[in-house]
């Protein structure tokens, strides 16, 4: 089904695109997952490997996705169909869309937690401990389902509003607010007692922690955090104006994402040690740092509650910040399957967004009641699914569409000779090889 570019939508400005793509990238991955993985994986070594993955693997794949998107002006499925006469390659796009559905299904539940935790902080400040406990309880299936439904409705609403009037507008408003809030919160925490120990843990690498498992996690985190491997950036690239500088835009988006993850670590890891200083348990029975959902949803609130009036401000702002970050990401996750329906069926944007939102919400509701699904969906669709998708996307670009054709498309708007010297080697050899080795070894370890 041929849909004209004007019907599909387009970004209004370069800044708008960069903020929307950065909004997709910056999310729970940066503020919830990244610091937890750092805490779980020996601090600074993880940070270093993560940075290497972002620049050596993430950046080249991001340019590949944006270029495929702008060239074809299609959703991931349509894009691979347009660039090759062999329909089999459409499967790469379909896999990406499926990953989007699978990730949004659990992401939405965690996003709901951030939103309900904000209410918990408000009720606590108002002295209603009963309601505060209700909203803070991540184990209450019905509460989880309600909040994940609320989150989905807001997401559908924005996506239905269109590319520039919906997605771009929301990103332009929320992204600057998010950065300011993050910086203010760091300012509050970093001067407290204990923060220095946390900073050292975060910034001093201990190379004895290095393992294939750690590299696999860092690579998965890089894909997840940069929103790569499932065609979110093929889709966002398909709304780019034709003469925009793709390599440069990708640099901005990568730095924004990596920068915010790093800064979020500066907030959260020191916060844990400040918490320890006031008597909150931050190590589990095995002596490891408490991580994942417990860290952000239990340890940090416990810390806020020791801070008096400042704690209320801190708690509400922190969860509002997470909510904003999550929203600009759920928008991009829903945009991928929505664009698929818009391009490939007769449904219009509003109906497509609503239909996809409803389907995904059903899986979110199941997940709300049985949280073990978060781990399963995350393993299949993000930890394995995204690097696999990234591998297939780069192999497709290099061997089917050809790097020279991609460079011709990139040439519209970009004249960087450094890029032309470096990117082809990264996308042809470095990225696919590294992904294949890390993914292959891990799968071997899991199944052998
Ligand atoms: N990058 C988002 C985050 O860090 C999650 C995401 C993954 C969004 C894949 C879109 C696609 O939270």
PDB file of C-alpha atoms and ligand atoms in Angstrom, residues 24-30 103 107 224-227 230 232 329 332-333 386, ligand 1:
ATOM      1  CA  UNK A  24      13.024   7.266  22.443  1.00  0.00           C
ATOM      2  CA  UNK A  25      16.524   6.394  23.567  1.00  0.00           C
ATOM      3  CA  UNK A  26      16.410   8.025  26.993  1.00  0.00           C
ATOM      4  CA  UNK A  27      14.006   6.048  29.121  1.00  0.00           C
ATOM      5  CA  UNK A  28      13.723   3.475  31.859  1.00  0.00           C
ATOM      6  CA  UNK A  29      16.762   1.909  30.198  1.00  0.00           C
ATOM      7  CA  UNK A  30      18.879   4.839  31.338  1.00  0.00           C
ATOM      8  CA  UNK A 103       9.195  -4.900  24.812  1.00  0.00           C
ATOM      9  CA  UNK A 107       7.959  -1.742  29.589  1.00  0.00           C
ATOM     10  CA  UNK A 224      18.021  -1.381  24.513  1.00  0.00           C
ATOM     11  CA  UNK A 225      19.085   2.050  25.634  1.00  0.00           C
ATOM     12  CA  UNK A 226      19.785   3.365  22.139  1.00  0.00           C
ATOM     13  CA  UNK A 227      16.444   1.887  20.917  1.00  0.00           C
ATOM     14  CA  UNK A 230      13.929  -3.361  16.195  1.00  0.00           C
ATOM     15  CA  UNK A 232      12.375   2.174  15.955  1.00  0.00           C
ATOM     16  CA  UNK A 329      10.078   5.773  24.914  1.00  0.00           C
ATOM     17  CA  UNK A 332       8.471   5.224  19.995  1.00  0.00           C
ATOM     18  CA  UNK A 333       7.763   1.590  20.843  1.00  0.00           C
ATOM     19  CA  UNK A 386      17.639  -6.528  19.762  1.00  0.00           C
TER      20      UNK A 386
HETATM   21  N1  LIG B   1      15.537   3.076  24.741  1.00  0.00           N
HETATM   22  C1  LIG B   1      14.439   2.924  25.620  1.00  0.00           C
HETATM   23  C2  LIG B   1      14.951   3.067  27.049  1.00  0.00           C
HETATM   24  O1  LIG B   1      16.123   3.191  27.267  1.00  0.00           O
HETATM   25  C3  LIG B   1      13.710   1.631  25.427  1.00  0.00           C
HETATM   26  C4  LIG B   1      13.428   1.312  24.005  1.00  0.00           C
HETATM   27  C5  LIG B   1      13.937   0.153  23.430  1.00  0.00           C
HETATM   28  C6  LIG B   1      12.658   2.166  23.222  1.00  0.00           C
HETATM   29  C7  LIG B   1      13.720  -0.147  22.093  1.00  0.00           C
HETATM   30  C8  LIG B   1      12.435   1.884  21.887  1.00  0.00           C
HETATM   31  C9  LIG B   1      12.974   0.736  21.328  1.00  0.00           C
HETATM   32  O2  LIG B   1      14.201   3.044  27.966  1.00  0.00           O
END
